[in-house]
Amino acid sequence: MWAESAGIGHGSTFMFTIEAALAELPTSRRREFVGVQPELQGKRLLIVDDNATNRRVLSLQAAKWGMSSRDTESPTEALGWVGAGERFDVAILDMHMPEMDGLALARKMRAARRELPLVLFSSLGRREAGDTDGLFDAYLAKPIRQSHLFDTLVGLFAKEPAALVSPAPAKPQMDPEMASRHPLRILLAEDNVVNQKLALRLLQQMGYRADLASNGIEAVESVQRQTYDVVLMDVQMPELDGLDATRQICALMPAPGRPRIVAMTANAMQGDREMCIEAGMDDYLTKPIRVDRLVEALTAVPVRNGR
Amino acid sequence: MTMPDAPPIDNAMFIELQESAGADFVAELVDTFLEEAPRMLAELRETAATARPEAFRRAAHSLKSNANTFGATRLGTLARELELGGVPAGGGDAELDALAREYERVRVRLQELRRG
């Protein structure tokens, strides 16, 4: 540290240098898709797509995350592998293939191995698939985005172990048939991993699946790409918070066409609810999420047609 | 301040979580939290030291939210104070040390509870 001065009456300039550790990039952890991912490591992926480039992109990406994969352009060959009992933890199926389309292939795969999570890969994501009647566990839109692929796979595996080990009996208010009576396309916008897993679990117990967005920007992108009936929107998210994301969605989509937006917030302070409603949200849940309130909020979402 | 001797985990809240999400699932969720929380504590230290008030509040908010999910009420309260107050005057070392100590109690208790 040193000081310089032009003399009495001119003031002094004090200077110093410090040695600082390199700052980490201020991105959220979920943005780091590089390298082996503990949630995905060791999982085996089946890829069925007639497009060789897509197969290559998917298998390379999977390998980088520590997954192994087997791919083919032929649905028949894939069914052969599955039928022979080869282990797969998830299958990604292309929608348009000359031999057999993704829907027909999915039905045959379901018949062969009911528990294998199936992901439909198509240019329009879920919209293109029409009414697939719970055939797919998730949808991937083309062109494939790394973050979406990551979220989708992690989301599937986050739910999977619960299905393998017998879950403790849930409270009676949790109705596993709710989703079939009141089907909804749900987007969960939440950056915190614990909250993501818990919300997906509660939804799963009512028979619902949800797509994931891990910040406000992804949420705004997702509702434009796909039709959702409801967005469960965390208020505090990095990049773009839930309030701003809601404002953007409302500006982009007029009221009857846009999904219902339900705030989820751990703030629960006075004025918080008003702030959410003012931003354009339709409903408000406090965290930790109470099951009865979640059921209420989902019940209030109108079921829309036009898949 | 809250009582230092309050149990780290409110049993009733933890049981309620198990009842609504299933005990096996909650065991998994505890593991996820114990993986994530040290990162949040480190993020609080780092953002306090590098004067990034927004990131500091967000990390405090995340920790508060997760603490409350498991019934870690005192940890939740400490994190909430940091969320609302921002980086404490004096850099926050004392506050973050207290937070880390409380987290340690929570971690030990959660690991007991997760084994059932």
GROMACS .gro file of C-alpha atoms in nm:
model
  423
    1MET     CA    1   0.000   0.000   0.000
    2TRP     CA    2   0.134   0.344  -0.084
    3ALA     CA    3   0.022   0.704  -0.097
    4GLU     CA    4   0.090   0.991  -0.332
    5SER     CA    5   0.037   1.357  -0.267
    6ALA     CA    6   0.121   1.681  -0.446
    7GLY     CA    7   0.188   1.836  -0.108
    8ILE     CA    8   0.002   2.002   0.175
    9GLY     CA    9  -0.338   2.131   0.068
   10HIS     CA   10  -0.364   1.906  -0.235
   11GLY     CA   11  -0.499   1.594  -0.069
   12SER     CA   12  -0.353   1.246  -0.093
   13THR     CA   13  -0.425   0.944  -0.306
   14PHE     CA   14  -0.393   0.615  -0.126
   15MET     CA   15  -0.340   0.306  -0.337
   16PHE     CA   16  -0.312  -0.062  -0.260
   17THR     CA   17  -0.302  -0.393  -0.434
   18ILE     CA   18  -0.454  -0.713  -0.312
   19GLU     CA   19  -0.407  -1.067  -0.419
   20ALA     CA   20  -0.746  -1.221  -0.467
   21ALA     CA   21  -0.847  -1.575  -0.547
   22LEU     CA   22  -0.995  -1.625  -0.891
   23ALA     CA   23  -1.366  -1.559  -0.877
   24GLU     CA   24  -1.595  -1.837  -0.982
   25LEU     CA   25  -1.828  -1.755  -1.266
   26PRO     CA   26  -2.153  -1.632  -1.117
   27THR     CA   27  -2.359  -1.882  -1.312
   28SER     CA   28  -2.579  -2.120  -1.125
   29ARG     CA   29  -2.453  -2.469  -1.066
   30ARG     CA   30  -2.714  -2.620  -1.292
   31ARG     CA   31  -2.564  -2.443  -1.589
   32GLU     CA   32  -2.245  -2.644  -1.566
   33PHE     CA   33  -2.318  -2.930  -1.799
   34VAL     CA   34  -1.954  -3.011  -1.855
   35GLY     CA   35  -1.809  -3.338  -1.740
   36VAL     CA   36  -1.949  -3.639  -1.564
   37GLN     CA   37  -2.279  -3.570  -1.391
   38PRO     CA   38  -2.344  -3.771  -1.074
   39GLU     CA   39  -2.715  -3.795  -1.146
   40LEU     CA   40  -2.652  -3.947  -1.488
   41GLN     CA   41  -2.332  -4.142  -1.444
   42GLY     CA   42  -2.359  -4.511  -1.528
   43LYS     CA   43  -2.706  -4.482  -1.680
   44ARG     CA   44  -2.762  -4.658  -2.010
   45LEU     CA   45  -2.938  -4.476  -2.290
   46LEU     CA   46  -3.109  -4.624  -2.594
   47ILE     CA   47  -3.130  -4.391  -2.895
   48VAL     CA   48  -3.352  -4.468  -3.191
   49ASP     CA   49  -3.338  -4.213  -3.471
   50ASP     CA   50  -3.295  -4.249  -3.847
   51ASN     CA   51  -3.084  -3.933  -3.853
   52ALA     CA   52  -2.719  -4.026  -3.797
   53THR     CA   53  -2.623  -3.674  -3.685
   54ASN     CA   54  -2.886  -3.671  -3.413
   55ARG     CA   55  -2.775  -4.011  -3.292
   56ARG     CA   56  -2.416  -3.894  -3.280
   57VAL     CA   57  -2.497  -3.571  -3.095
   58LEU     CA   58  -2.702  -3.755  -2.836
   59SER     CA   59  -2.455  -4.035  -2.777
   60LEU     CA   60  -2.157  -3.798  -2.757
   61GLN     CA   61  -2.338  -3.577  -2.509
   62ALA     CA   62  -2.448  -3.873  -2.303
   63ALA     CA   63  -2.090  -4.003  -2.295
   64LYS     CA   64  -1.962  -3.668  -2.171
   65TRP     CA   65  -2.203  -3.689  -1.879
   66GLY     CA   66  -2.083  -4.039  -1.791
   67MET     CA   67  -2.368  -4.233  -1.951
   68SER     CA   68  -2.328  -4.519  -2.192
   69SER     CA   69  -2.554  -4.551  -2.492
   70ARG     CA   70  -2.648  -4.775  -2.778
   71ASP     CA   71  -2.805  -4.631  -3.089
   72THR     CA   72  -2.970  -4.753  -3.403
   73GLU     CA   73  -3.164  -4.616  -3.697
   74SER     CA   74  -3.391  -4.917  -3.691
   75PRO     CA   75  -3.689  -4.940  -3.454
   76THR     CA   76  -3.702  -5.314  -3.518
   77GLU     CA   77  -3.343  -5.358  -3.407
   78ALA     CA   78  -3.412  -5.151  -3.094
   79LEU     CA   79  -3.712  -5.366  -3.009
   80GLY     CA   80  -3.490  -5.669  -3.053
   81TRP     CA   81  -3.244  -5.538  -2.794
   82VAL     CA   82  -3.516  -5.451  -2.549
   83GLY     CA   83  -3.693  -5.780  -2.609
   84ALA     CA   84  -3.368  -5.968  -2.546
   85GLY     CA   85  -3.354  -5.808  -2.200
   86GLU     CA   86  -3.067  -5.569  -2.262
   87ARG     CA   87  -3.047  -5.317  -1.979
   88PHE     CA   88  -3.152  -4.961  -2.062
   89ASP     CA   89  -3.241  -4.689  -1.812
   90VAL     CA   90  -3.405  -4.457  -2.062
   91ALA     CA   91  -3.489  -4.452  -2.434
   92ILE     CA   92  -3.503  -4.150  -2.664
   93LEU     CA   93  -3.722  -4.214  -2.967
   94ASP     CA   94  -3.737  -4.001  -3.277
   95MET     CA   95  -4.086  -3.910  -3.395
   96HIS     CA   96  -4.040  -3.946  -3.770
   97MET     CA   97  -3.874  -4.260  -3.893
   98PRO     CA   98  -3.941  -4.437  -4.221
   99GLU     CA   99  -3.982  -4.786  -4.083
  100MET     CA  100  -4.206  -4.711  -3.785
  101ASP     CA  101  -4.285  -4.378  -3.620
  102GLY     CA  102  -4.198  -4.288  -3.262
  103LEU     CA  103  -4.551  -4.345  -3.133
  104ALA     CA  104  -4.582  -4.696  -3.275
  105LEU     CA  105  -4.235  -4.780  -3.148
  106ALA     CA  106  -4.320  -4.646  -2.802
  107ARG     CA  107  -4.632  -4.860  -2.782
  108LYS     CA  108  -4.434  -5.172  -2.867
  109MET     CA  109  -4.163  -5.080  -2.619
  110ARG     CA  110  -4.420  -5.024  -2.346
  111ALA     CA  111  -4.560  -5.368  -2.422
  112ALA     CA  112  -4.212  -5.519  -2.398
  113ARG     CA  113  -4.092  -5.329  -2.093
  114ARG     CA  114  -4.348  -5.122  -1.914
  115GLU     CA  115  -4.117  -4.942  -1.671
  116LEU     CA  116  -3.860  -4.811  -1.920
  117PRO     CA  117  -3.883  -4.430  -1.932
  118LEU     CA  118  -3.949  -4.313  -2.288
  119VAL     CA  119  -3.865  -3.971  -2.426
  120LEU     CA  120  -4.010  -3.851  -2.756
  121PHE     CA  121  -3.772  -3.653  -2.971
  122SER     CA  122  -3.946  -3.438  -3.231
  123SER     CA  123  -3.928  -3.099  -3.395
  124LEU     CA  124  -4.223  -2.959  -3.208
  125GLY     CA  125  -4.180  -3.135  -2.879
  126ARG     CA  126  -4.499  -3.243  -2.714
  127ARG     CA  127  -4.730  -3.055  -2.947
  128GLU     CA  128  -4.647  -3.275  -3.243
  129ALA     CA  129  -4.715  -3.594  -3.062
  130GLY     CA  130  -5.086  -3.524  -3.022
  131ASP     CA  131  -5.268  -3.717  -2.756
  132THR     CA  132  -5.012  -3.975  -2.654
  133ASP     CA  133  -5.207  -4.082  -2.350
  134GLY     CA  134  -4.921  -4.103  -2.105
  135LEU     CA  135  -4.705  -4.300  -2.347
  136PHE     CA  136  -4.404  -4.077  -2.293
  137ASP     CA  137  -4.237  -3.969  -1.974
  138ALA     CA  138  -4.087  -3.658  -2.131
  139TYR     CA  139  -4.057  -3.472  -2.459
  140LEU     CA  140  -3.752  -3.322  -2.625
  141ALA     CA  141  -3.780  -3.061  -2.895
  142LYS     CA  142  -3.541  -3.024  -3.190
  143PRO     CA  143  -3.296  -2.869  -3.221
  144ILE     CA  144  -3.178  -3.033  -2.903
  145ARG     CA  145  -3.064  -2.797  -2.631
  146GLN     CA  146  -2.805  -2.927  -2.393
  147SER     CA  147  -2.976  -2.776  -2.090
  148HIS     CA  148  -3.311  -2.922  -2.185
  149LEU     CA  149  -3.162  -3.266  -2.242
  150PHE     CA  150  -2.989  -3.244  -1.906
  151ASP     CA  151  -3.299  -3.131  -1.719
  152THR     CA  152  -3.510  -3.396  -1.886
  153LEU     CA  153  -3.277  -3.683  -1.804
  154VAL     CA  154  -3.210  -3.568  -1.450
  155GLY     CA  155  -3.584  -3.517  -1.399
  156LEU     CA  156  -3.655  -3.873  -1.510
  157PHE     CA  157  -3.393  -4.025  -1.285
  158ALA     CA  158  -3.495  -3.809  -0.992
  159LYS     CA  159  -3.835  -3.975  -1.009
  160GLU     CA  160  -3.722  -4.322  -1.098
  161PRO     CA  161  -3.582  -4.459  -0.770
  162ALA     CA  162  -3.910  -4.378  -0.600
  163ALA     CA  163  -4.080  -4.611  -0.843
  164LEU     CA  164  -3.829  -4.891  -0.787
  165VAL     CA  165  -3.833  -4.902  -0.409
  166SER     CA  166  -4.178  -4.935  -0.263
  167PRO     CA  167  -4.273  -4.589  -0.140
  168ALA     CA  168  -4.413  -4.538   0.206
  169PRO     CA  169  -4.789  -4.503   0.190
  170ALA     CA  170  -4.884  -4.148   0.109
  171LYS     CA  171  -5.144  -3.950   0.292
  172PRO     CA  172  -5.499  -4.017   0.181
  173GLN     CA  173  -5.540  -3.670   0.031
  174MET     CA  174  -5.291  -3.771  -0.238
  175ASP     CA  175  -5.499  -3.921  -0.514
  176PRO     CA  176  -5.288  -4.116  -0.766
  177GLU     CA  177  -5.576  -4.096  -1.012
  178MET     CA  178  -5.599  -3.720  -1.006
  179ALA     CA  179  -5.398  -3.679  -1.326
  180SER     CA  180  -5.621  -3.911  -1.524
  181ARG     CA  181  -5.933  -3.731  -1.408
  182HIS     CA  182  -5.783  -3.386  -1.448
  183PRO     CA  183  -5.498  -3.411  -1.701
  184LEU     CA  184  -5.262  -3.115  -1.708
  185ARG     CA  185  -4.947  -3.021  -1.892
  186ILE     CA  186  -4.725  -2.878  -1.623
  187LEU     CA  187  -4.407  -2.676  -1.636
  188LEU     CA  188  -4.211  -2.654  -1.312
  189ALA     CA  189  -3.986  -2.348  -1.305
  190GLU     CA  190  -3.756  -2.390  -1.008
  191ASP     CA  191  -3.379  -2.359  -0.967
  192ASN     CA  192  -3.329  -2.531  -0.635
  193VAL     CA  193  -3.262  -2.903  -0.667
  194VAL     CA  194  -3.426  -3.005  -0.338
  195ASN     CA  195  -3.738  -2.808  -0.424
  196GLN     CA  196  -3.743  -2.951  -0.776
  197LYS     CA  197  -3.726  -3.307  -0.653
  198LEU     CA  198  -3.990  -3.256  -0.388
  199ALA     CA  199  -4.234  -3.083  -0.623
  200LEU     CA  200  -4.188  -3.354  -0.888
  201ARG     CA  201  -4.243  -3.618  -0.624
  202LEU     CA  202  -4.566  -3.462  -0.498
  203LEU     CA  203  -4.692  -3.426  -0.854
  204GLN     CA  204  -4.591  -3.782  -0.934
  205GLN     CA  205  -4.799  -3.907  -0.644
  206MET     CA  206  -5.101  -3.752  -0.811
  207GLY     CA  207  -5.005  -3.910  -1.141
  208TYR     CA  208  -4.859  -3.594  -1.294
  209ARG     CA  209  -4.533  -3.541  -1.473
  210ALA     CA  210  -4.383  -3.202  -1.530
  211ASP     CA  211  -4.122  -3.048  -1.753
  212LEU     CA  212  -3.848  -2.854  -1.581
  213ALA     CA  213  -3.712  -2.505  -1.633
  214SER     CA  214  -3.430  -2.402  -1.404
  215ASN     CA  215  -3.460  -2.028  -1.439
  216GLY     CA  216  -3.697  -1.761  -1.565
  217ILE     CA  217  -3.542  -1.742  -1.910
  218GLU     CA  218  -3.593  -2.113  -1.968
  219ALA     CA  219  -3.950  -2.082  -1.840
  220VAL     CA  220  -4.032  -1.808  -2.090
  221GLU     CA  221  -3.873  -2.012  -2.370
  222SER     CA  222  -4.056  -2.328  -2.272
  223VAL     CA  223  -4.406  -2.179  -2.270
  224GLN     CA  224  -4.347  -2.045  -2.618
  225ARG     CA  225  -4.220  -2.378  -2.747
  226GLN     CA  226  -4.484  -2.598  -2.594
  227THR     CA  227  -4.838  -2.574  -2.468
  228TYR     CA  228  -4.875  -2.588  -2.093
  229ASP     CA  229  -5.188  -2.565  -1.884
  230VAL     CA  230  -5.002  -2.443  -1.579
  231VAL     CA  231  -4.662  -2.313  -1.479
  232LEU     CA  232  -4.554  -2.365  -1.120
  233MET     CA  233  -4.326  -2.067  -1.090
  234ASP     CA  234  -4.065  -2.020  -0.822
  235VAL     CA  235  -4.037  -1.652  -0.745
  236GLN     CA  236  -3.667  -1.639  -0.655
  237MET     CA  237  -3.465  -1.770  -0.948
  238PRO     CA  238  -3.130  -1.668  -1.095
  239GLU     CA  239  -3.102  -1.512  -1.443
  240LEU     CA  240  -3.464  -1.400  -1.453
  241ASP     CA  241  -3.686  -1.421  -1.148
  242GLY     CA  242  -4.040  -1.553  -1.143
  243LEU     CA  243  -4.200  -1.211  -1.136
  244ASP     CA  244  -4.017  -1.089  -1.445
  245ALA     CA  245  -4.068  -1.421  -1.621
  246THR     CA  246  -4.441  -1.390  -1.554
  247ARG     CA  247  -4.448  -1.035  -1.687
  248GLN     CA  248  -4.276  -1.152  -2.004
  249ILE     CA  249  -4.512  -1.444  -2.051
  250CYS     CA  250  -4.814  -1.221  -2.002
  251ALA     CA  251  -4.677  -0.970  -2.251
  252LEU     CA  252  -4.610  -1.243  -2.508
  253MET     CA  253  -4.931  -1.438  -2.467
  254PRO     CA  254  -5.280  -1.295  -2.422
  255ALA     CA  255  -5.486  -1.416  -2.129
  256PRO     CA  256  -5.699  -1.707  -2.250
  257GLY     CA  257  -5.415  -1.862  -2.451
  258ARG     CA  258  -5.145  -1.850  -2.190
  259PRO     CA  259  -5.094  -2.107  -1.918
  260ARG     CA  260  -5.215  -2.037  -1.569
  261ILE     CA  261  -4.924  -1.926  -1.355
  262VAL     CA  262  -4.899  -2.034  -0.993
  263ALA     CA  263  -4.638  -1.866  -0.776
  264MET     CA  264  -4.435  -2.077  -0.538
  265THR     CA  265  -4.246  -1.875  -0.284
  266ALA     CA  266  -4.063  -1.927   0.039
  267ASN     CA  267  -4.102  -1.562   0.128
  268ALA     CA  268  -4.452  -1.560   0.269
  269MET     CA  269  -4.421  -1.200   0.368
  270GLN     CA  270  -4.693  -0.948   0.370
  271GLY     CA  271  -4.740  -0.792   0.029
  272ASP     CA  272  -4.573  -1.087  -0.138
  273ARG     CA  273  -4.895  -1.232  -0.266
  274GLU     CA  274  -5.005  -0.896  -0.403
  275MET     CA  275  -4.671  -0.859  -0.580
  276CYS     CA  276  -4.720  -1.193  -0.752
  277ILE     CA  277  -5.077  -1.121  -0.857
  278GLU     CA  278  -4.974  -0.779  -0.982
  279ALA     CA  279  -4.705  -0.939  -1.198
  280GLY     CA  280  -4.977  -1.145  -1.362
  281MET     CA  281  -4.980  -1.467  -1.163
  282ASP     CA  282  -5.310  -1.642  -1.107
  283ASP     CA  283  -5.248  -1.823  -0.782
  284TYR     CA  284  -5.000  -1.839  -0.499
  285LEU     CA  285  -4.845  -2.123  -0.299
  286THR     CA  286  -4.606  -2.087  -0.009
  287LYS     CA  287  -4.311  -2.317   0.046
  288PRO     CA  288  -4.274  -2.568   0.196
  289ILE     CA  289  -4.554  -2.676  -0.034
  290ARG     CA  290  -4.861  -2.811   0.141
  291VAL     CA  291  -5.020  -3.099  -0.045
  292ASP     CA  292  -5.377  -2.978   0.006
  293ARG     CA  293  -5.292  -2.636  -0.131
  294LEU     CA  294  -5.115  -2.787  -0.431
  295VAL     CA  295  -5.419  -3.004  -0.505
  296GLU     CA  296  -5.640  -2.698  -0.476
  297ALA     CA  297  -5.423  -2.494  -0.709
  298LEU     CA  298  -5.411  -2.771  -0.972
  299THR     CA  299  -5.784  -2.832  -0.947
  300ALA     CA  300  -5.839  -2.464  -1.022
  301VAL     CA  301  -5.654  -2.499  -1.354
  302PRO     CA  302  -5.900  -2.552  -1.637
  303VAL     CA  303  -5.827  -2.854  -1.856
  304ARG     CA  304  -5.777  -2.730  -2.207
  305ASN     CA  305  -5.803  -2.920  -2.528
  306GLY     CA  306  -5.607  -2.863  -2.844
  307ARG     CA  307  -5.302  -3.076  -2.782
  308MET     CA  308  -3.219  -1.454   1.866
  309THR     CA  309  -3.361  -1.801   1.893
  310MET     CA  310  -3.287  -2.042   2.171
  311PRO     CA  311  -2.955  -2.213   2.118
  312ASP     CA  312  -3.082  -2.539   2.261
  313ALA     CA  313  -3.386  -2.584   2.043
  314PRO     CA  314  -3.362  -2.920   1.865
  315PRO     CA  315  -3.210  -2.882   1.517
  316ILE     CA  316  -3.504  -3.055   1.350
  317ASP     CA  317  -3.869  -3.014   1.437
  318ASN     CA  318  -3.977  -3.378   1.447
  319ALA     CA  319  -4.340  -3.310   1.369
  320MET     CA  320  -4.249  -3.123   1.052
  321PHE     CA  321  -4.008  -3.394   0.946
  322ILE     CA  322  -4.271  -3.662   0.997
  323GLU     CA  323  -4.522  -3.459   0.803
  324LEU     CA  324  -4.276  -3.442   0.514
  325GLN     CA  325  -4.229  -3.819   0.530
  326GLU     CA  326  -4.603  -3.871   0.531
  327SER     CA  327  -4.663  -3.656   0.229
  328ALA     CA  328  -4.367  -3.765   0.018
  329GLY     CA  329  -4.283  -4.112   0.152
  330ALA     CA  330  -3.998  -4.204   0.389
  331ASP     CA  331  -3.777  -4.360   0.121
  332PHE     CA  332  -3.807  -4.055  -0.094
  333VAL     CA  333  -3.734  -3.824   0.198
  334ALA     CA  334  -3.414  -4.020   0.272
  335GLU     CA  335  -3.306  -3.944  -0.083
  336LEU     CA  336  -3.410  -3.583  -0.049
  337VAL     CA  337  -3.201  -3.552   0.268
  338ASP     CA  338  -2.900  -3.677   0.070
  339THR     CA  339  -2.963  -3.416  -0.196
  340PHE     CA  340  -2.987  -3.143   0.066
  341LEU     CA  341  -2.666  -3.255   0.237
  342GLU     CA  342  -2.493  -3.239  -0.101
  343GLU     CA  343  -2.633  -2.898  -0.185
  344ALA     CA  344  -2.610  -2.718   0.148
  345PRO     CA  345  -2.229  -2.699   0.174
  346ARG     CA  346  -2.232  -2.531  -0.165
  347MET     CA  347  -2.483  -2.276  -0.039
  348LEU     CA  348  -2.276  -2.209   0.273
  349ALA     CA  349  -1.966  -2.162   0.058
  350GLU     CA  350  -2.162  -1.934  -0.174
  351LEU     CA  351  -2.263  -1.721   0.125
  352ARG     CA  352  -1.899  -1.685   0.235
  353GLU     CA  353  -1.787  -1.604  -0.113
  354THR     CA  354  -2.058  -1.354  -0.197
  355ALA     CA  355  -2.012  -1.183   0.140
  356ALA     CA  356  -1.639  -1.152   0.073
  357THR     CA  357  -1.679  -1.030  -0.284
  358ALA     CA  358  -1.964  -0.790  -0.210
  359ARG     CA  359  -2.232  -0.947  -0.427
  360PRO     CA  360  -2.541  -0.867  -0.221
  361GLU     CA  361  -2.796  -1.011  -0.464
  362ALA     CA  362  -2.623  -1.347  -0.488
  363PHE     CA  363  -2.579  -1.346  -0.110
  364ARG     CA  364  -2.949  -1.297  -0.053
  365ARG     CA  365  -3.036  -1.560  -0.307
  366ALA     CA  366  -2.809  -1.819  -0.144
  367ALA     CA  367  -2.958  -1.732   0.196
  368HIS     CA  368  -3.305  -1.766   0.048
  369SER     CA  369  -3.232  -2.111  -0.096
  370LEU     CA  370  -3.087  -2.234   0.230
  371LYS     CA  371  -3.383  -2.095   0.424
  372SER     CA  372  -3.630  -2.259   0.190
  373ASN     CA  373  -3.464  -2.600   0.212
  374ALA     CA  374  -3.412  -2.578   0.587
  375ASN     CA  375  -3.782  -2.513   0.635
  376THR     CA  376  -3.873  -2.807   0.413
  377PHE     CA  377  -3.700  -3.043   0.657
  378GLY     CA  378  -3.820  -2.867   0.970
  379ALA     CA  379  -3.474  -2.724   1.045
  380THR     CA  380  -3.641  -2.422   1.198
  381ARG     CA  381  -3.345  -2.256   1.363
  382LEU     CA  382  -3.127  -2.294   1.053
  383GLY     CA  383  -3.419  -2.151   0.856
  384THR     CA  384  -3.445  -1.855   1.092
  385LEU     CA  385  -3.073  -1.779   1.077
  386ALA     CA  386  -3.077  -1.798   0.697
  387ARG     CA  387  -3.386  -1.581   0.684
  388GLU     CA  388  -3.214  -1.313   0.890
  389LEU     CA  389  -2.931  -1.309   0.637
  390GLU     CA  390  -3.174  -1.303   0.346
  391LEU     CA  391  -3.362  -1.006   0.485
  392GLY     CA  392  -3.063  -0.822   0.630
  393GLY     CA  393  -2.813  -0.888   0.353
  394VAL     CA  394  -2.440  -0.908   0.422
  395PRO     CA  395  -2.401  -0.818   0.791
  396ALA     CA  396  -2.194  -0.518   0.888
  397GLY     CA  397  -1.840  -0.632   0.958
  398GLY     CA  398  -1.839  -0.889   0.677
  399GLY     CA  399  -2.060  -1.151   0.836
  400ASP     CA  400  -1.793  -1.391   0.962
  401ALA     CA  401  -1.956  -1.433   1.302
  402GLU     CA  402  -2.302  -1.481   1.153
  403LEU     CA  403  -2.178  -1.729   0.894
  404ASP     CA  404  -1.987  -1.922   1.160
  405ALA     CA  405  -2.307  -1.948   1.363
  406LEU     CA  406  -2.491  -2.062   1.052
  407ALA     CA  407  -2.228  -2.328   0.979
  408ARG     CA  408  -2.247  -2.455   1.338
  409GLU     CA  409  -2.624  -2.483   1.317
  410TYR     CA  410  -2.598  -2.659   0.982
  411GLU     CA  411  -2.363  -2.910   1.142
  412ARG     CA  412  -2.624  -2.992   1.409
  413VAL     CA  413  -2.888  -3.023   1.137
  414ARG     CA  414  -2.667  -3.251   0.928
  415VAL     CA  415  -2.602  -3.489   1.217
  416ARG     CA  416  -2.969  -3.505   1.310
  417LEU     CA  417  -3.088  -3.551   0.951
  418GLN     CA  418  -2.846  -3.838   0.903
  419GLU     CA  419  -2.990  -4.005   1.214
  420LEU     CA  420  -3.345  -3.949   1.095
  421ARG     CA  421  -3.278  -4.067   0.743
  422ARG     CA  422  -3.163  -4.403   0.874
  423GLY     CA  423  -3.499  -4.420   1.049
   0.00000   0.00000   0.00000
